[in-house]
Amino acid sequence: MRDQALIKKFADILGVESVFTQESDLLTYSYDAAGLPGQAPWLALRPQTLEHLGRAVKVCHEEGLPLTVRGAGTNLSGGAIPRPDGVVLLTSALKRIIEINQADMYAVVEPGVVTAQLFAATLAHGLFYPPDPGSQAVSTLGGNVAENSGGLRGLKYGVTRDYVMGLSFFDSEGNLVHTGARTVKCVTGYNLAGLMVGSEGTLGVFGRIILKLIPPPAAAKAMVAVYERMQDASETVAAIIAARILPATLEFMDNFTIRTVEDYSRAGLPREAAALLLIEVDGHPAQVEEEAARVQEICRQHGARVQMAQDAAQRDKIWEARRAAIPALARLKPSIWLEDATVPRSQIPAMIAALTEIAAKCQLTIGTFGHAGDGNLHPTIVYDKRDPDQRQRVAAAVEAIFERALTLGGTLSGEHGLGLTKVRFLADEVGPATIAWSRRLKAALDPKGILNPGKAIGG
Amino acid sequence: MASPRRLAALLAELEDQLITCMRCGFCQAVCPLYGQTGREADVARGKLALLDGLAQEMLRDAAGVQERLQRCLLCGACAAHCPSGVKVLDIFLKARALLTGYLGLSPLQKLVFRGLLSRPARFNRLLALASPWQAILARPADELLGTSCSRLVSPFGPRHFRCLAPEPLHRQTPELHTAPGASGLRVGFFVGCLIDKLYPAVGQAALKVLAHHGVGVELPALQACCGIPALSAGESLTFHRLLAHNLARFRPERFDYLLTACATCAATIRRMWPLMGRDLTAAQQAQVRALAAKTRDVSQFLVETGLVAGGLAAADGGRPLTYHDPCHLHNSLDVTSQPRQVLAASPGWRLKEMAAPDSCCGMGGSFSLHHYELSAAMGRRKLANIKASGCQTVATSCPACMLHISDMLSQAGERVAVRHVLEIYAEGLD
């Protein structure tokens, strides 16, 4: 009875077409891209306006209903998986770019705007929004902010955190809270935006987001460096940074990934190479020329053969090869497990050695590629999730990867978040006091514990 | 007996294909329906999860899944862009057949499929009887587009539809058996229902082009539908009747290529016949494979054989026209440059691309019958792109797209002509 009355209450507020109650709709909100067993929610809501979003949160608070906000459902750590007694709040109808301000270089967006669409819209205004997570073609900015998403450009341009100037969000009671401003400088009150970024939906529900924009680089130059020894590739990364050059992208591929991509796309990659670095420098044309030449020289000094892209078509080909990494690996076996444990970039050789060792020990195939410039590798395990034995070995391998990343001074997650999959390892990285403090904070801000319970800090 | 357990057993055969979806959700970027509704059950990932749910018995609502599975244009954009290569259309068509087999057809579907579509001679006779009545029930809406709308309240709603041709192609040219000319090539010609009954001029244009290039044509009498409406409804019985009917008429050894001017027929014969023909005899299966391998869109054939010189550079000047990529050529068969090359070889015209030429027009065959509002919303986006191109003519390679785009243009009162690529090219051969 309570259920029917509640459903009617939501329908009265949001309109009946924005309330999903049938099991064949609810099942489609049971999963995200992490590949975990799903969990259908009790109800899914698709508010059409920010006001409706706030009122929905308010009702959830009044009724003590757990709520999980869902953008494109591309989370790689189970952060979008709801509770069975809870509500999924969809942002897919909240997709307006409210403002792109050329004079003050910022954008104001609703949480459901797709990352790539903001990128395209800012470019049309002569501006640039750099964060480019791998799922940017579908991921939403609300999700990016909640997860503090990274991407290929992290080394030079930073991650989502570096572009959030301000936010408005609904607290657990449905009150609208504002933080930050449209100005470059703002020290009014606590830096709540800093707290909200990467909070995985556990502290509030985003309404509007103010994002910093920058001038786009005028020129770019890409190259591929081919290595016969892994060690030479990692030393090149260190040498480029030591030369005080920050490439826009500095990507790595191991031999297994190279061979898999080549089998899949016939892009002409050297199958025998131990490693590839895919490098792009951008900026003022003169600076690009100079830095490209310098990077090429550094690569050669470390024993690489370097192919410089001569035109846009060759440049596209380089990045196509990188983009093919996941599709190519995904086709080898029914399932993939994509990790993002991150180490200080000087520890990349040690991490790669550890991955080889872990793959052998757990008898698994691991292809490794990723953002060498910022130490954020993506060891990708290919397996068949229907086989319990393989699942168990994947779990063991993942645990070993975390353990090694932490030993090397790294972190559990560079950009995918802790969600459900990594939360039990949190204490290993931050210790009990940090968890206790975080949970006290959560309990104070969300006393009923309704905001995406169990994610990010567990509990 | 209908039970979740039995359905799960039926769906088990899809398991190896279903498991390949890693739930990355990238299909959301390209699905025209999801772009309209933002509902996960409308995008491929959601539908695959629902089928998985039925197969794993996590879900009992088979009718609910069927209804959602039918909400799909079968445009194939998801499959064309899927990182892990999930064969989405194969899965959806097989699953529709399994679900329809499990839940049964509605009485109306039974009548239309088993009583009419699967009996080509009866179907033709009925439409011949209906044709003269159109003038009474419909009034012309736009002469340039050849559209009509209902005089009174009608089951067609607000649509501006195209009337049945006074004389369908199978009356104009009941059959044709010509020897190869200068090209030394001989082709089978599969007409398709829409060209036969609504756009016979497109069929005549194709035949004129083939004659011009010295291509011999084998056009067998009393051809049947390619079967896509039945496949789309999950109606295997009708599909197999139609397939058997067509197999008796098209002998692959009699021609070098099997041509069609309909993108949907081309994709169905090439991709779906081999997939869905598992219950056939070994000899029939071999025939299906041979026919599929020989199947080409006419533009594709003209460019592949060198009859139309390659290259996209058109002469300067000429009237501008824009081209719409039918999903079944662009996504299913990767045929995109060939129709443009045929247009480039058409004197007096200059191709001017519209924005997003490859975005779906919203037709999706029977999808537009059941979900006209969604279909029209996608159509209006296409309409806006056509208008923005500034062209007075839009060409395409699929009569189904022609039908829907004409409807959209006509309702909006736009003076833009909708032509098949082959009509444009054929005109230049005079």
XYZ file of C-alpha atoms in Angstrom, chain B residues 71-408:
338
model
C 10.917 -0.665 -29.997
C 13.914 -0.652 -32.321
C 14.439 0.609 -35.865
C 16.885 -2.216 -36.640
C 19.093 0.499 -38.141
C 22.222 -1.319 -36.963
C 24.092 1.806 -35.814
C 24.812 0.154 -32.439
C 26.318 -2.923 -34.074
C 28.389 -0.823 -36.476
C 29.897 1.118 -33.555
C 30.068 -1.626 -30.900
C 33.559 -1.866 -29.358
C 33.200 -5.573 -28.630
C 31.527 -6.419 -31.916
C 28.230 -7.663 -30.511
C 26.070 -8.906 -33.386
C 23.123 -6.914 -32.166
C 20.802 -7.335 -35.148
C 21.382 -11.081 -35.326
C 20.522 -11.362 -31.650
C 17.466 -9.121 -31.885
C 15.963 -10.899 -34.892
C 16.551 -14.341 -33.401
C 15.146 -13.175 -30.071
C 12.087 -11.656 -31.735
C 11.466 -14.997 -33.446
C 11.869 -16.876 -30.154
C 9.602 -14.506 -28.259
C 6.941 -14.474 -30.959
C 7.100 -18.251 -31.102
C 6.657 -18.309 -27.340
C 3.972 -15.640 -26.991
C 2.214 -16.049 -30.346
C 1.085 -13.575 -33.013
C -1.890 -11.261 -32.659
C -4.910 -12.154 -34.854
C -4.237 -9.084 -37.036
C -0.591 -10.020 -37.500
C -1.671 -13.554 -38.400
C -4.011 -12.201 -41.048
C -1.472 -9.799 -42.527
C 1.519 -12.147 -42.477
C 0.077 -15.590 -43.047
C -3.009 -14.567 -45.021
C -1.442 -11.918 -47.246
C 2.278 -11.252 -47.234
C 3.290 -14.885 -47.485
C 0.996 -15.330 -50.517
C 2.408 -12.964 -53.157
C -0.261 -13.597 -55.834
C -3.120 -12.962 -53.410
C -1.325 -9.902 -51.982
C -0.905 -8.414 -55.477
C -4.570 -9.062 -56.369
C -5.810 -7.420 -53.196
C -3.719 -4.304 -53.728
C -4.846 -4.137 -57.364
C -8.429 -4.077 -56.105
C -7.619 -1.416 -53.515
C -5.725 0.906 -55.830
C -8.697 2.634 -57.558
C -10.337 3.478 -54.211
C -7.414 5.601 -53.121
C -8.587 8.615 -55.090
C -11.791 8.638 -53.084
C -10.242 8.164 -49.642
C -7.163 10.301 -50.077
C -6.474 13.690 -51.547
C -3.190 14.861 -53.018
C -1.042 16.750 -50.523
C 2.032 17.617 -52.518
C 2.428 17.094 -56.225
C 6.208 17.377 -56.259
C 6.568 14.752 -53.555
C 3.717 12.599 -54.816
C 2.206 12.438 -51.342
C -1.397 12.255 -50.244
C -3.233 12.604 -46.988
C -6.538 11.253 -45.769
C -9.746 13.044 -46.686
C -11.456 11.738 -43.556
C -10.364 10.281 -40.280
C -8.160 7.338 -41.126
C -5.832 4.732 -39.691
C -2.972 6.650 -41.336
C -3.262 9.518 -38.854
C -1.423 12.710 -39.802
C 0.801 10.904 -42.291
C 1.347 12.190 -45.779
C 1.625 8.851 -47.513
C 2.332 7.748 -51.003
C -0.510 6.104 -52.874
C -0.178 2.721 -54.531
C 1.099 3.144 -58.071
C -1.703 2.872 -60.639
C 0.323 0.145 -62.307
C 2.841 -1.744 -60.165
C 6.146 -2.846 -61.664
C 4.997 -6.466 -61.872
C 2.278 -5.297 -64.307
C 4.537 -2.961 -66.273
C 7.289 -5.549 -66.580
C 6.022 -8.930 -65.405
C 9.337 -10.566 -66.157
C 12.521 -9.960 -68.063
C 15.237 -12.233 -69.403
C 17.846 -10.359 -71.408
C 21.263 -11.503 -72.504
C 24.439 -9.750 -71.416
C 25.460 -6.907 -73.677
C 28.688 -4.955 -73.800
C 29.476 -5.503 -70.127
C 29.388 -9.266 -70.465
C 27.537 -9.358 -67.141
C 24.168 -10.736 -66.240
C 22.325 -9.870 -63.044
C 19.280 -11.077 -61.187
C 16.970 -8.236 -60.218
C 15.108 -8.396 -56.920
C 12.380 -5.759 -57.055
C 11.101 -5.535 -53.450
C 7.588 -4.620 -52.330
C 7.953 -0.842 -52.020
C 9.527 -0.399 -55.435
C 6.997 -2.767 -56.999
C 3.913 -1.220 -55.471
C 4.796 2.406 -54.648
C 7.859 3.374 -56.656
C 7.809 1.383 -59.934
C 9.633 4.314 -61.571
C 12.662 3.485 -59.425
C 12.568 -0.078 -60.714
C 12.282 1.175 -64.300
C 15.196 3.545 -63.721
C 17.305 0.622 -62.505
C 16.384 -1.458 -65.544
C 17.190 1.469 -67.838
C 20.595 1.932 -66.226
C 21.389 -1.756 -66.544
C 20.305 -1.801 -70.213
C 22.392 1.298 -70.879
C 25.494 -0.399 -69.508
C 24.883 -3.579 -71.466
C 24.022 -5.692 -68.449
C 21.748 -8.682 -69.027
C 18.838 -8.921 -66.592
C 16.996 -11.871 -65.145
C 13.811 -10.570 -63.522
C 11.683 -13.564 -62.538
C 7.889 -13.252 -62.459
C 5.880 -13.167 -59.219
C 8.618 -12.284 -56.762
C 7.830 -12.264 -53.066
C 8.750 -9.894 -50.274
C 12.328 -10.259 -48.948
C 10.804 -11.178 -45.591
C 12.030 -8.329 -43.381
C 8.552 -7.345 -42.082
C 8.029 -10.934 -40.947
C 11.523 -11.220 -39.453
C 11.037 -7.952 -37.697
C 7.818 -9.212 -36.121
C 9.490 -12.491 -35.204
C 7.157 -14.350 -37.573
C 9.333 -17.243 -38.729
C 6.647 -19.160 -40.576
C 5.919 -16.339 -43.011
C 9.610 -15.583 -43.397
C 10.335 -19.171 -44.382
C 7.436 -19.291 -46.829
C 8.690 -16.109 -48.492
C 12.247 -17.375 -48.543
C 11.206 -20.669 -50.145
C 9.104 -18.770 -52.694
C 12.032 -16.544 -53.659
C 14.520 -19.416 -53.713
C 12.366 -21.139 -56.317
C 12.666 -18.035 -58.517
C 16.273 -16.895 -58.096
C 18.833 -19.445 -59.255
C 22.306 -18.092 -58.475
C 23.921 -19.958 -61.359
C 21.919 -17.868 -63.819
C 23.551 -14.536 -62.968
C 26.790 -12.935 -61.786
C 25.171 -10.613 -59.231
C 21.813 -10.299 -57.520
C 20.843 -6.616 -57.532
C 18.260 -4.596 -55.705
C 17.559 -0.872 -55.570
C 16.182 -1.192 -52.039
C 18.738 -0.850 -49.223
C 16.580 -2.877 -46.867
C 16.095 -5.779 -49.287
C 19.851 -5.758 -49.980
C 20.730 -5.948 -46.288
C 18.071 -8.593 -45.633
C 19.187 -10.900 -48.422
C 22.869 -10.436 -47.773
C 22.919 -10.508 -43.978
C 19.671 -12.028 -42.719
C 18.828 -14.809 -45.133
C 21.971 -16.823 -44.275
C 21.412 -16.170 -40.593
C 17.788 -17.156 -40.371
C 17.787 -20.017 -42.843
C 18.872 -22.700 -40.426
C 15.789 -24.867 -40.914
C 16.404 -25.181 -44.637
C 17.771 -28.220 -46.458
C 21.499 -28.304 -47.126
C 20.883 -27.520 -50.801
C 18.697 -24.546 -49.922
C 21.266 -23.288 -47.452
C 23.926 -23.450 -50.121
C 21.631 -21.507 -52.439
C 20.989 -18.869 -49.784
C 24.718 -18.447 -49.204
C 25.392 -18.172 -52.929
C 22.624 -15.585 -53.375
C 23.781 -13.600 -50.367
C 27.347 -13.509 -51.664
C 26.108 -12.180 -55.017
C 23.782 -9.540 -53.568
C 24.614 -5.881 -54.213
C 22.932 -2.530 -54.083
C 22.761 -1.289 -57.690
C 25.150 1.656 -57.087
C 27.563 -0.670 -55.341
C 27.455 -2.972 -58.365
C 27.979 -0.133 -60.852
C 31.085 1.116 -59.041
C 32.511 -2.322 -58.176
C 32.351 -3.462 -61.803
C 33.765 -0.194 -63.114
C 30.645 0.562 -65.162
C 30.512 3.886 -63.374
C 33.989 5.347 -63.068
C 35.095 5.827 -59.470
C 35.790 9.202 -57.963
C 33.652 11.721 -56.195
C 34.727 14.808 -58.098
C 31.738 16.173 -59.978
C 31.888 18.803 -62.660
C 31.537 22.349 -61.347
C 28.127 23.889 -61.518
C 24.974 21.909 -61.834
C 22.055 21.903 -59.444
C 22.894 21.037 -55.860
C 21.427 17.887 -54.370
C 22.035 16.220 -51.052
C 22.255 12.523 -50.165
C 20.737 10.617 -47.245
C 22.515 7.399 -46.211
C 19.999 4.613 -45.604
C 20.939 2.727 -42.430
C 20.766 -0.594 -44.236
C 23.468 0.508 -46.650
C 25.564 2.589 -44.268
C 25.468 0.468 -41.130
C 24.654 -3.001 -42.428
C 26.606 -3.145 -45.689
C 29.161 -0.341 -45.354
C 28.001 1.093 -48.683
C 28.491 4.849 -48.452
C 30.739 6.136 -51.223
C 29.216 4.198 -54.126
C 25.855 5.998 -54.327
C 27.761 9.287 -54.087
C 29.998 8.207 -56.959
C 26.930 7.396 -59.049
C 25.552 10.854 -58.235
C 28.911 12.408 -59.151
C 28.597 10.673 -62.519
C 25.142 12.188 -63.088
C 25.437 15.247 -65.360
C 23.789 18.476 -64.236
C 23.993 17.732 -60.533
C 26.398 18.644 -57.758
C 26.442 16.770 -54.440
C 26.261 18.968 -51.379
C 26.419 17.025 -48.111
C 23.885 17.720 -45.380
C 24.845 17.556 -41.707
C 24.760 13.978 -40.374
C 23.782 12.344 -43.694
C 24.060 8.955 -41.995
C 21.645 9.639 -39.152
C 18.516 7.515 -39.361
C 15.464 9.111 -41.005
C 13.264 7.380 -38.437
C 11.396 5.024 -40.762
C 12.544 1.634 -39.505
C 9.887 -0.252 -41.483
C 7.119 -1.423 -39.198
C 8.624 0.659 -36.362
C 6.995 3.730 -37.896
C 3.628 1.951 -37.964
C 3.744 1.210 -34.256
C 5.653 4.256 -32.979
C 4.822 6.995 -35.433
C 5.466 9.882 -33.049
C 9.032 8.744 -32.307
C 9.544 8.002 -35.956
C 8.340 11.472 -36.904
C 10.534 13.137 -34.264
C 13.621 11.544 -35.835
C 12.272 12.441 -39.263
C 11.966 16.084 -38.298
C 15.647 16.158 -37.365
C 16.480 14.749 -40.770
C 14.153 17.316 -42.295
C 16.015 20.144 -40.546
C 19.334 18.884 -41.931
C 17.901 18.599 -45.440
C 16.530 22.138 -45.220
C 19.807 23.500 -43.878
C 21.637 22.033 -46.882
C 19.650 24.430 -49.067
C 19.180 21.751 -51.740
C 15.917 21.380 -53.627
C 16.502 17.658 -54.153
C 17.388 14.906 -51.727
C 18.560 11.591 -53.124
C 18.773 8.277 -51.323
C 19.000 4.567 -52.060
C 16.055 3.119 -50.207
C 12.349 3.409 -51.022
C 11.456 3.128 -47.326
C 13.575 6.197 -46.515
C 11.996 7.949 -49.531
C 8.555 7.267 -48.111
C 9.317 8.650 -44.672
C 11.360 11.644 -45.813
C 8.580 12.552 -48.285
C 6.059 12.356 -45.445
C 8.145 14.715 -43.317
